[in-house]
Coordinates of C-alpha atoms in Angstrom, one line a residue:
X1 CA -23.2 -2.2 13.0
X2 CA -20.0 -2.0 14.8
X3 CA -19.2 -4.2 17.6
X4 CA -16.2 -3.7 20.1
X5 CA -13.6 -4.5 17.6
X6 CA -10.6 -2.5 16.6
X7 CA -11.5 0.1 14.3
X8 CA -8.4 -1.3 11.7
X9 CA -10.5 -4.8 11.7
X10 CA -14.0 -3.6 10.7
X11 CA -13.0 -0.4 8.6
X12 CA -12.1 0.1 5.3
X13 CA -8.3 2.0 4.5
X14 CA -8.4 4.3 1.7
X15 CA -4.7 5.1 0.1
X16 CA -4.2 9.0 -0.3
X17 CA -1.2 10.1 -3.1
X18 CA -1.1 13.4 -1.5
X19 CA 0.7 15.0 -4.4
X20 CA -2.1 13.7 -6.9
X21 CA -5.6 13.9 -4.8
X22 CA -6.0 17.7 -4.9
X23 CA -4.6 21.0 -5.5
X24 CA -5.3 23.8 -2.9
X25 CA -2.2 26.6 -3.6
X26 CA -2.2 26.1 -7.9
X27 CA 1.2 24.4 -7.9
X28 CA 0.2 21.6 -9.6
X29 CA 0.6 19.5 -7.0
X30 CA -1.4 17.8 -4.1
X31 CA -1.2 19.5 -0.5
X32 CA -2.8 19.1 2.8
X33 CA -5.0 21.5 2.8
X34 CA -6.2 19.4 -0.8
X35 CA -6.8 16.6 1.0
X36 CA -9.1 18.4 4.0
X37 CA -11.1 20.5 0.8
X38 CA -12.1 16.9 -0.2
X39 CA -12.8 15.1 3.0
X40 CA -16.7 15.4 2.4
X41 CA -16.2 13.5 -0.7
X42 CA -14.4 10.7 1.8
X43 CA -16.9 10.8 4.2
X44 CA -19.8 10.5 1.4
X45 CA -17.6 7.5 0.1
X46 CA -17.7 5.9 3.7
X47 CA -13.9 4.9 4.3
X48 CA -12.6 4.5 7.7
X49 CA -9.0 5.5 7.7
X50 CA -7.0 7.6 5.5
X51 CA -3.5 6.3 4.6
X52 CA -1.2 9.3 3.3
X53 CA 1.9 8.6 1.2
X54 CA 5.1 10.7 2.5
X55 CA 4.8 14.0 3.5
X56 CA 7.6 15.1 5.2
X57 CA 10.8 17.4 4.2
X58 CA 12.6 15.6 1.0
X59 CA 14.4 16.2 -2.2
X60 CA 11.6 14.3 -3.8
X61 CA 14.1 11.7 -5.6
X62 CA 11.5 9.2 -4.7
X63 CA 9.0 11.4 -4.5
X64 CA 9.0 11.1 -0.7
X65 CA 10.5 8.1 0.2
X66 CA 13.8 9.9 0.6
X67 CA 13.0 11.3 3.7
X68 CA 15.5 14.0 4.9
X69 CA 13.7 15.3 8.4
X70 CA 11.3 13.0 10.0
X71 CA 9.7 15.1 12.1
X72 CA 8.5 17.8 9.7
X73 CA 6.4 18.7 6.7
X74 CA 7.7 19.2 3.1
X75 CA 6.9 22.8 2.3
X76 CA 5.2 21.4 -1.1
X77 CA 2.6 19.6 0.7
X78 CA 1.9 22.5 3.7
X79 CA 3.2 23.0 7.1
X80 CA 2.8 21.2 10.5
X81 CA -0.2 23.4 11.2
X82 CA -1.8 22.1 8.2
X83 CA -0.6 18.7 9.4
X84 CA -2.4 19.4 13.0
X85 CA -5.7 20.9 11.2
X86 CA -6.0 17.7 8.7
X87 CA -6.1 15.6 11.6
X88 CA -8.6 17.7 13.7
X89 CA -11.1 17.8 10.5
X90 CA -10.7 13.8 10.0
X91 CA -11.4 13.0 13.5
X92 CA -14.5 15.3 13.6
X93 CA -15.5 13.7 10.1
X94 CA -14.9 9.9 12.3
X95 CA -11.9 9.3 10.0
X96 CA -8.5 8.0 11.3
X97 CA -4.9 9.2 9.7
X98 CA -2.4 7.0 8.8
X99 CA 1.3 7.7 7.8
X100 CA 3.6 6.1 5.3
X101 CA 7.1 5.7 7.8
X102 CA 10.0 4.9 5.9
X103 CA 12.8 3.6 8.7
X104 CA 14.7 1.5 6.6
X105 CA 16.3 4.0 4.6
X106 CA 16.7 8.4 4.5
X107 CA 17.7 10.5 1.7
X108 CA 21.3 11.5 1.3
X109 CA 20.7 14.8 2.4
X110 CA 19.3 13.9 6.1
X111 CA 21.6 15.2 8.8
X112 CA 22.3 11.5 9.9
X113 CA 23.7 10.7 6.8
X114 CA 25.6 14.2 6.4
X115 CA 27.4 13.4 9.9
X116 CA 28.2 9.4 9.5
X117 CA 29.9 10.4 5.9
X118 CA 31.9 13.1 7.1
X119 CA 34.2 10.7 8.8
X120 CA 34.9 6.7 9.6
X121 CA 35.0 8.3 13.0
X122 CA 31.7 10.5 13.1
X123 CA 29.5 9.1 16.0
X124 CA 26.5 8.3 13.4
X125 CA 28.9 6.5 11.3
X126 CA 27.6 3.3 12.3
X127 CA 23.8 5.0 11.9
X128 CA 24.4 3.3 8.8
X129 CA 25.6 0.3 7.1
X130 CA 29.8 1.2 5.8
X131 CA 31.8 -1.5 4.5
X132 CA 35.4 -1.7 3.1
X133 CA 36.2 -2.3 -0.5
X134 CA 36.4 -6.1 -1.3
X135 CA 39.2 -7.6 -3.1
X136 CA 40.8 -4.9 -5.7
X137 CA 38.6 -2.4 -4.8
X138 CA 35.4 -3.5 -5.9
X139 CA 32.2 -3.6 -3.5
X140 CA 31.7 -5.4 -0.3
X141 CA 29.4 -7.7 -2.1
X142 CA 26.7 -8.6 -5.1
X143 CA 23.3 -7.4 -3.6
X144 CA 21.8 -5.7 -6.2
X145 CA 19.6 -2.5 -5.9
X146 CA 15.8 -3.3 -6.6
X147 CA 16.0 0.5 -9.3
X148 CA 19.0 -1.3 -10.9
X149 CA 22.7 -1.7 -10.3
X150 CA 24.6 -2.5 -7.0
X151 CA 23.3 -1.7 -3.8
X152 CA 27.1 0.0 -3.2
X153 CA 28.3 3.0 -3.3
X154 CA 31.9 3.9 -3.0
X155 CA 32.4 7.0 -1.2
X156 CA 35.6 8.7 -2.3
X157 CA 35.9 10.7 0.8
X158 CA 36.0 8.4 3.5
X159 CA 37.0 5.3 1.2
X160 CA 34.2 2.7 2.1
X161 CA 31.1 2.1 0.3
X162 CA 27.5 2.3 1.8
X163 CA 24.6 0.6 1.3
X164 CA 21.4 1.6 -0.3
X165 CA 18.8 -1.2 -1.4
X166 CA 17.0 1.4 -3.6
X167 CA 18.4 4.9 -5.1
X168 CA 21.9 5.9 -4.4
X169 CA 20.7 9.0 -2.8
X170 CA 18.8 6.5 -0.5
X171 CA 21.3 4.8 2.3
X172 CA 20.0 2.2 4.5
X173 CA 19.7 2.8 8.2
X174 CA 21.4 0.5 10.0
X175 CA 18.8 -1.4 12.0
X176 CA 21.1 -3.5 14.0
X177 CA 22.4 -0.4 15.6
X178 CA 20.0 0.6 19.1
X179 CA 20.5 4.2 18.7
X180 CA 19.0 3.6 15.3
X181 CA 16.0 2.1 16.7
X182 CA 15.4 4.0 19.5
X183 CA 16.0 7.1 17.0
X184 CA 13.0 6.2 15.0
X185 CA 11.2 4.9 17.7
X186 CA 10.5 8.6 19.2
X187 CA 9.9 9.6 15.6
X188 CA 6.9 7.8 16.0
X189 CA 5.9 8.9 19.6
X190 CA 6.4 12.8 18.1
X191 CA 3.5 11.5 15.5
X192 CA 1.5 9.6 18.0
X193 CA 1.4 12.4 20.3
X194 CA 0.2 14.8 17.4
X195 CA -2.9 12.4 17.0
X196 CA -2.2 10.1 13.8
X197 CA -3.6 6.6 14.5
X198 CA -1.5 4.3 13.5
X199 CA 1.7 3.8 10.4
X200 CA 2.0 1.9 7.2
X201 CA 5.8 0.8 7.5
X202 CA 7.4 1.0 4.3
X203 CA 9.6 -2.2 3.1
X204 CA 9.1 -3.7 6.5
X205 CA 11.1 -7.1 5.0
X206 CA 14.2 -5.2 4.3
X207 CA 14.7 -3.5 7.6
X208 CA 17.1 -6.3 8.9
X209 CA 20.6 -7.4 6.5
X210 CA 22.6 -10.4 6.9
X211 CA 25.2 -9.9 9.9
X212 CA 27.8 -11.4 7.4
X213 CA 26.6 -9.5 4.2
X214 CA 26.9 -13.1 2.4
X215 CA 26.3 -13.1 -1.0
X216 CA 23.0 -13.4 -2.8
X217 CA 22.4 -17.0 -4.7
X218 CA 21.6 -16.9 -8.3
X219 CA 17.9 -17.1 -9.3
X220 CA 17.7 -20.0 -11.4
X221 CA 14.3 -19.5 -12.7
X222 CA 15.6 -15.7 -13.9
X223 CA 15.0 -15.3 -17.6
X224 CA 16.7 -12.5 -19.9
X225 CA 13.6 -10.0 -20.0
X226 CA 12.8 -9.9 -16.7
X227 CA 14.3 -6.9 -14.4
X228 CA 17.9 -6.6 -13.4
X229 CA 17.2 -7.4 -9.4
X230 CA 15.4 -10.9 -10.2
X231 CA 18.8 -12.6 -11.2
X232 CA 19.2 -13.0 -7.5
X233 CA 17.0 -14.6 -4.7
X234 CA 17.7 -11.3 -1.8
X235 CA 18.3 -14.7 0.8
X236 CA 20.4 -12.0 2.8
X237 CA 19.3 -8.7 2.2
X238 CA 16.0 -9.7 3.1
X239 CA 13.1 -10.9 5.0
X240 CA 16.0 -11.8 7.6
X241 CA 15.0 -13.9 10.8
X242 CA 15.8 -10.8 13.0
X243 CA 13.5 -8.5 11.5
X244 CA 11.0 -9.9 13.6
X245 CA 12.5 -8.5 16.9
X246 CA 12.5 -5.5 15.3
X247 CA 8.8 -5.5 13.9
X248 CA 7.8 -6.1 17.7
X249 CA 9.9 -3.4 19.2
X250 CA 7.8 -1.2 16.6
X251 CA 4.5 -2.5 17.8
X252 CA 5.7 -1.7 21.4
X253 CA 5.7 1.9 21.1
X254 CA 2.6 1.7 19.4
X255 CA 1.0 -0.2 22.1
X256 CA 2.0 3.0 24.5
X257 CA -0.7 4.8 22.3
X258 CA -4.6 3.8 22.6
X259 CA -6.1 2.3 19.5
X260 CA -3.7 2.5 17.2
X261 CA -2.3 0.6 14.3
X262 CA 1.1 -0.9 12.9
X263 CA 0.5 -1.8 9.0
X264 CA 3.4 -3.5 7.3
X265 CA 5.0 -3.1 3.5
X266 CA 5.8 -6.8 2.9
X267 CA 6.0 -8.7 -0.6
X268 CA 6.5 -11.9 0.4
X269 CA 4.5 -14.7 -0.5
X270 CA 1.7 -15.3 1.9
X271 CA 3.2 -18.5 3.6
X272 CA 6.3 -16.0 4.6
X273 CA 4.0 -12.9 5.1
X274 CA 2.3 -14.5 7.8
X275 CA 5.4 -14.6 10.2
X276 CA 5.2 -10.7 10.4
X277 CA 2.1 -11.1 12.4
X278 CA 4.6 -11.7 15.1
X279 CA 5.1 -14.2 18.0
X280 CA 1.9 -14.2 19.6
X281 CA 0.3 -11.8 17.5
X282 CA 2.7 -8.8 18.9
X283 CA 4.0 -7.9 15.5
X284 CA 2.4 -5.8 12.5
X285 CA -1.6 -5.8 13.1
X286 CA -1.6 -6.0 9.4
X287 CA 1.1 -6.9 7.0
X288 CA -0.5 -6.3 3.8
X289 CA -1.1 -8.7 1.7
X290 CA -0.5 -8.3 -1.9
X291 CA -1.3 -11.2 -3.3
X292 CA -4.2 -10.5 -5.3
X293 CA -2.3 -7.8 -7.6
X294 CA -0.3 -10.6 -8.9
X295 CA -2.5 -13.9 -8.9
X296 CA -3.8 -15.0 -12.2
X297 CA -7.7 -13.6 -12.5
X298 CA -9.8 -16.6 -13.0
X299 CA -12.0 -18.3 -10.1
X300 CA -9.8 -21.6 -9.1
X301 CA -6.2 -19.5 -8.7
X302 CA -8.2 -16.6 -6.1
X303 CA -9.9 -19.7 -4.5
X304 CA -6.8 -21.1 -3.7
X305 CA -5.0 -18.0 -2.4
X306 CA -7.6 -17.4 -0.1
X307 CA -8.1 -20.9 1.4
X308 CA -3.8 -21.4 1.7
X309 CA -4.1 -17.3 3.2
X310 CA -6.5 -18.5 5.3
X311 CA -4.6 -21.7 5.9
X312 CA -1.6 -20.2 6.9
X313 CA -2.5 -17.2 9.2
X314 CA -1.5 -17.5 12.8
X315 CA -4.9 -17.8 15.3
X316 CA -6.6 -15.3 15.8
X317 CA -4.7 -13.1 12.9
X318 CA -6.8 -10.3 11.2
X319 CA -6.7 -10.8 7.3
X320 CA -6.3 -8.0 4.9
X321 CA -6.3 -7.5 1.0
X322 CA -5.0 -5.2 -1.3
X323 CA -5.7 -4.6 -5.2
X324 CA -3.9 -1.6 -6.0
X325 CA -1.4 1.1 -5.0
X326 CA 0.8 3.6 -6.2
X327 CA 3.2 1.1 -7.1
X328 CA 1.5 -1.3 -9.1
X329 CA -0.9 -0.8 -12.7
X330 CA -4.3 0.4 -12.2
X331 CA -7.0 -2.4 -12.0
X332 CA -9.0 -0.8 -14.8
X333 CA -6.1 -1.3 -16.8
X334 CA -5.1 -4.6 -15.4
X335 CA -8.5 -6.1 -15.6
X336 CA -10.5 -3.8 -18.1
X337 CA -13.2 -2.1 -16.5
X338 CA -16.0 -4.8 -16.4
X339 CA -13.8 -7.0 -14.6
X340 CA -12.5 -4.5 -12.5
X341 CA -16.4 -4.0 -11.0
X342 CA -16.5 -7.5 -10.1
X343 CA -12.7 -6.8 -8.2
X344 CA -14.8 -3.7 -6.4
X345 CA -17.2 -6.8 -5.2
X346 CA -14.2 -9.6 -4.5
X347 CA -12.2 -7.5 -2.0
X348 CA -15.0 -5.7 0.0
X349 CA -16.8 -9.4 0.3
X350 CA -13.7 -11.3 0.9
X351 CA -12.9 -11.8 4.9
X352 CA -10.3 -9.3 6.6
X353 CA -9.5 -5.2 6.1
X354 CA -9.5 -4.0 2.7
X355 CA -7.4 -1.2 1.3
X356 CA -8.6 1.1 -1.7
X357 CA -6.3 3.0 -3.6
X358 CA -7.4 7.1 -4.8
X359 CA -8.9 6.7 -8.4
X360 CA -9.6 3.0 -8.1
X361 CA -13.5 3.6 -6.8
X362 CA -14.3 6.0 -10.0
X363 CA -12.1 3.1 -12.6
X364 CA -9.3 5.7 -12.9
X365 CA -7.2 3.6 -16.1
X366 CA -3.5 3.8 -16.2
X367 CA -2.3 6.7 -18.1
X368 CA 0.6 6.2 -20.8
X369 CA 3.8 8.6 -20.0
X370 CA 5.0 10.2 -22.8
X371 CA 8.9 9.6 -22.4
X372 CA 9.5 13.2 -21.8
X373 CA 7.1 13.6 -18.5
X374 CA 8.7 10.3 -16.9
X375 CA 9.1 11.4 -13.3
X376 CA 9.9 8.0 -11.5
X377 CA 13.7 7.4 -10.9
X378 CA 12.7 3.6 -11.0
X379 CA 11.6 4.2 -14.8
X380 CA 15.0 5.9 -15.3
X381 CA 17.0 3.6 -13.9
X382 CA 15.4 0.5 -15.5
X383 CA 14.8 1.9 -18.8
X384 CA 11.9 -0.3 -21.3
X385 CA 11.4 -2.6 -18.1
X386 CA 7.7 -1.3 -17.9
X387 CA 8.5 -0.8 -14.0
X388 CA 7.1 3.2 -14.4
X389 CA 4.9 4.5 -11.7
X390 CA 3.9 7.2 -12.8
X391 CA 0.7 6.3 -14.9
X392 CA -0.9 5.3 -11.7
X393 CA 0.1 7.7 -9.7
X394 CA -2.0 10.9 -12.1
X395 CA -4.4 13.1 -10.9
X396 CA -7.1 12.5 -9.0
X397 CA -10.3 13.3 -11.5
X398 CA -12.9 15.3 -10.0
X399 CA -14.7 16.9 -12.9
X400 CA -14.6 17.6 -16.5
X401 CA -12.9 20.7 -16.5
X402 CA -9.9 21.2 -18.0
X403 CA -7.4 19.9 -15.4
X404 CA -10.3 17.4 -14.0
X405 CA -11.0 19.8 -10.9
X406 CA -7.6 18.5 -9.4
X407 CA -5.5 22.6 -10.0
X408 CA -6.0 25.2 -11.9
X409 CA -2.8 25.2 -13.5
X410 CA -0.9 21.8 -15.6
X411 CA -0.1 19.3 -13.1
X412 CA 2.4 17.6 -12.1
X413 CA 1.6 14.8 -14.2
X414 CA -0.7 14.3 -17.0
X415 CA -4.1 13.4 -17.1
X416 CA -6.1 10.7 -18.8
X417 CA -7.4 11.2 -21.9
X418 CA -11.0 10.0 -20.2
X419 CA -11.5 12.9 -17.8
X420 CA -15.0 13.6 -19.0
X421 CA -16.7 9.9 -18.4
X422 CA -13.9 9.1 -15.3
X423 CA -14.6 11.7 -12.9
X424 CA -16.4 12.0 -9.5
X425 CA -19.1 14.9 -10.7
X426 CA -19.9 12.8 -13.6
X427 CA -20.3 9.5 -11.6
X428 CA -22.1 10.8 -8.9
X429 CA -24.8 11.4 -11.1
X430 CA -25.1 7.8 -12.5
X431 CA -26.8 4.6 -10.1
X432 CA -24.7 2.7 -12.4
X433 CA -21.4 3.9 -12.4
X434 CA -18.2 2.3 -10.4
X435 CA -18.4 4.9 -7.8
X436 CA -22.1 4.3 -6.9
X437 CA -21.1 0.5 -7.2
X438 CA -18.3 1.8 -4.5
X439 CA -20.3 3.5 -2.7
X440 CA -23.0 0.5 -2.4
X441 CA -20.7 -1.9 -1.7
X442 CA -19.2 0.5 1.7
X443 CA -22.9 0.8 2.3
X444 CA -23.2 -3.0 2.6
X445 CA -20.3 -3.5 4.1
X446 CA -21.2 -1.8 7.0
X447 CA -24.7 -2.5 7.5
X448 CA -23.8 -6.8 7.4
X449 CA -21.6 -7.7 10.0
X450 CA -21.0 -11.0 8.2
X451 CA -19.4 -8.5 5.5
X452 CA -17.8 -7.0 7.4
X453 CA -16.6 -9.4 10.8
X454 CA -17.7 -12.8 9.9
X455 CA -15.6 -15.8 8.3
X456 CA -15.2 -17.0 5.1
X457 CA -16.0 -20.6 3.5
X458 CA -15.7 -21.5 -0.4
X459 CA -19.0 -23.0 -1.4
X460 CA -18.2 -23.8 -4.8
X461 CA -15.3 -23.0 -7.5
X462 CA -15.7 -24.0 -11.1
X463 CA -14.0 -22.5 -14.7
X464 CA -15.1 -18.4 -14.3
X465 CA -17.3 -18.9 -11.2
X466 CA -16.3 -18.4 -7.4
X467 CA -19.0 -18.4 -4.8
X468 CA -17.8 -18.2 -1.3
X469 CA -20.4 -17.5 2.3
X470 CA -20.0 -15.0 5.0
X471 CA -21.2 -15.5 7.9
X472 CA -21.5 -13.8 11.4
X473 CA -23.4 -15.7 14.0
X474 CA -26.9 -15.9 12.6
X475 CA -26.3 -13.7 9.7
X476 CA -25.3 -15.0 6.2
X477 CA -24.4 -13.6 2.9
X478 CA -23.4 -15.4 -0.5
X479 CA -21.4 -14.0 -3.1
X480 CA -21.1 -14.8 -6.6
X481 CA -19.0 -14.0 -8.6
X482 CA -18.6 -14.6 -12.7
X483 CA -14.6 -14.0 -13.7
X484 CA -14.9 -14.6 -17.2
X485 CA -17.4 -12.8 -20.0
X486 CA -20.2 -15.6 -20.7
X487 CA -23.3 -16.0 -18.5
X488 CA -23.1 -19.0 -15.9
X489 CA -26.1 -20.2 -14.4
X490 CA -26.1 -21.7 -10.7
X491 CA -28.7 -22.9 -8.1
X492 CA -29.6 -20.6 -5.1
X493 CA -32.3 -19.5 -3.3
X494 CA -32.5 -15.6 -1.9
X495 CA -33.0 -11.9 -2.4
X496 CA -30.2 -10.3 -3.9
X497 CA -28.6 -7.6 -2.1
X498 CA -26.4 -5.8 -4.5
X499 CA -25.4 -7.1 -8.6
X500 CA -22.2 -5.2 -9.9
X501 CA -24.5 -4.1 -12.4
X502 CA -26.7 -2.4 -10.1
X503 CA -30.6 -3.9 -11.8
X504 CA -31.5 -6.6 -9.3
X505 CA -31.7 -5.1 -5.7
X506 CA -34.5 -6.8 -4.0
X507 CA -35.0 -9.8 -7.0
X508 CA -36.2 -13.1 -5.5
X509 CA -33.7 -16.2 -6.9
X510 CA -35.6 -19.5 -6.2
X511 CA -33.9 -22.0 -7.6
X512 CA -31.8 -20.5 -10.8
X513 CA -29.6 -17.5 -10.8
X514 CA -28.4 -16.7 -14.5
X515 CA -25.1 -14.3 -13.7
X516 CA -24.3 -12.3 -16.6
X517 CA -20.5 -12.1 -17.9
X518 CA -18.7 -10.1 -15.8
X519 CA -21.4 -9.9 -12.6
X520 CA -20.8 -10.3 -9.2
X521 CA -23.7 -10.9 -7.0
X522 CA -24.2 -10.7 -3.0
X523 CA -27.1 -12.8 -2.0
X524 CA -29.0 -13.1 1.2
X525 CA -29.7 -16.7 0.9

């Protein structure tokens, strides 16, 4: 079905937790070599691209995103030789790789950071971003950290505080520094040379501060409740008009490399997401939207986000959708698991690249964290603020065995209670199950190129019902969709080509479709 389109346009990105998809040393936690065991299960499952949280050396504060070599492998998850021989098996299976690059910020043990604190005259001292004390001593100004507290730390040594717009033990780079950039910028060639095909930027929005580090404005909609960050509205600390010259420098040196792809963390609503596209499309190929995590789940408030996304993207932009990821509740949880099959349907139908996150495509729920396993510093930080990532961030579950197929030894987190319904052995064997819905949906995906190229028009929008067209030259496909739990009837005429209860392949509609509570439908009209 392909045509000669990009491969990040018509594929599908599948999100890898590398220390929770699979166990290949008994650790109890995710490796490289775990992730190469399993790629006939990704290939069965049809993806396109494999998108792998942090790997690389770190104290594991953030579990990764404290990055304290950029250029290596954390011993945890393997060596560079297992990096090298997970890429050669992915492209002989026709998948791509993906890395997670984290430039806006290291850990506190990098060597960068080592050298710019040892002095206010170290030549990496302005690698960073070091202000004086303001006023009596206090710090430079009120940017708060998004894990709680100020963004400042006072270093006693040198007498200046640094910034970090996450964990203390995670200073922000200072972007506006050219040794920085082109510092980071051979970081990726080393990568690009070693084959991976592209990089999800993390916290792309932040990469750029305020020249004047001016302080935040108040939120006036903030409400006592909600977490500590959301008193202020980050006007300065992010999403600053510059970061866009810095987003195309990044595409640059990815342009140097053949078919590759610059992905974008970005949680900004879509009418700001958009500009990250760049000036004439040289920005992010995709700055990933996450707008469906948070939009209400009835028919008229998706309608709407789709038709202003689609409103708002600059021409000839490439749309994407995401519904979950390792820093947000699992959709089974979200939506409860009917619901969560007619998601499956929404964002493999809707136009643009979807992501899927590990677990999602077998219903993994989110697992409750006994206080006492809590690994996330976030959830430390911001105690009772239900911001904890851990519960969907658990084992990948394979089997029924004991620890689900994922180690032979207690993970590294717990496992849900479920393990002997929610697993891939068990699913495989039913034509009903969300991962044979999954696994049809791919399938259809890739054998309708309205599915998979073609634009998008709402046909109708009413109470629980959305029903939207495809279409790709002269092929067209209608999808239905019922959001709430009572049956709606509508009129069409066609075959159905897939229910999200998996009964009506082939049924004949002429006239009067009856869509059961919690069906979506895909219709060859």
């Amino acid at each position: 079905m392909r045509e000669n389109v990009p491969w990040w346009k018509s594929g599908i990105l599948y999100q890898i937790y590398p220390r929770s998809f699979q166990d290949s040393d008994g650790d109890g936690v995710g490796d490289l070599r775990g992730v190469i065991e399993r790629q006939p299960y990704l290939r069965e499952l049809g993806v396109d691209a494999l998108w792998l949280s942090p790997i690389f050396p770190s104290p594991m504060e953030d579990f990764g995103y404290d990055i304290s070599d950029y250029t290596g492998i954390d011993p945890l998850f393997g060596t560079l030789a297992d990096f090298d021989a997970l890429v050669a098996a992915a492209h002989d299976f026709g998948l791509k790789i993906v890395l997670d690059l984290v430039p806006n910020h290291t850990s506190d043990q990098h060597p960068w950071f080592i050298e710019s604190r040892g002095s206010r005259d170290s030549s990496k001292r302005d690698w960073y971003i070091w202000r004086d004390p303001k006023g009596e001593g206090g710090p430079p100004n009120n940017w708060l950290s998004e894990f709680g507290g100020s963004t400042w730390e006072f270093d006693a040594h040198t007498g200046q505080y640094y910034y970090h717009a996450f964990l203390r033990s995670q200073p922000d780079l200072n972007w506006r520094n050219p040794e920085v950039r082109g510092a980071m910028h051979d970081v990726m060639r080393f990568w690009l040379r070693r084959g991976v095909d592209g990089f999800r930027v993390d916290v792309m929005w932040h990469l750029i501060k305020d020249d004047m580090l001016r302080d935040n404005p108040p939120n006036p909609d903030f409400v006592p409740g909600q977490q500590p960050y959301e008193q202020l509205i980050p006007l300065y600390s992010t999403d600053r008009p510059e970061v866009h010259d810095v987003v195309a420098e990044l595409r640059q040196v990815i342009d140097e490399f053949d078919d590759r792809v610059l992905i974008g963390e970005i949680y900004l609503p879509p009418a700001k997401l958009v500009a990250y596209y760049g000036r004439n499309l040289a920005g992010a190929h995709l700055p990933f939207n996450f707008a469906l995590i948070s939009t209400p789940w009835n028919a008229r408030a998706i309608a709407k986000l789709v038709d202003d996304y689609e409103a708002a993207l600059p021409a000839g932009a490439w749309p994407n959708w995401v519904l979950g990821n390792h820093d947000r509740q699992r959709i089974a949880s979200r939506l409860g698991t009917d619901q969560a099959r007619v998601a499956a349907m929404l964002l493999l139908t809707l136009r643009g690249t979807p992501t899927l996150y590990y677990g999602d495509e077998i219903g993994m729920p989110q697992v409750a964290i006994a206080p006492d396993r809590v690994r996330d510093p976030w959830e430390k930080n911001v105690p009772g603020m239900g911001v904890g990532r851990d519960g969907c961030r658990t084992p990948m579950q394979w089997d029924e065995t004991a620890y689900a197929g994922f180690s032979v030894r207690e993970p590294w987190l717990p496992l849900s209670k479920d393990i002997a319904l929610v697993n891939v052995a068990t699913e495989r064997q039913n034509t009903a199950s969300m991962l044979s819905l999954y696994r049809a949906l791919v399938t259809l995906r890739r054998a309708r190129p309205e599915l998979a190229l073609g634009g998008y028009r709402l046909v109708s929008v009413a109470d629980d019902l959305l029903v939207y067209a495809r279409e790709h030259q002269d092929q067209r496909s209608l999808v239905a969709l019922n959001l709430g739990m009572a049956t709606i009837s509508l009129e069409v005429r066609g075959h159905v080509l897939l229910s999200t209860f998996m009964d009506r392949q082939a049924e004949v509609i002429d006239g009067l479709l009856s869509l059961r509570g919690a069906e979506g439908i895909v219709i060859e009209p």
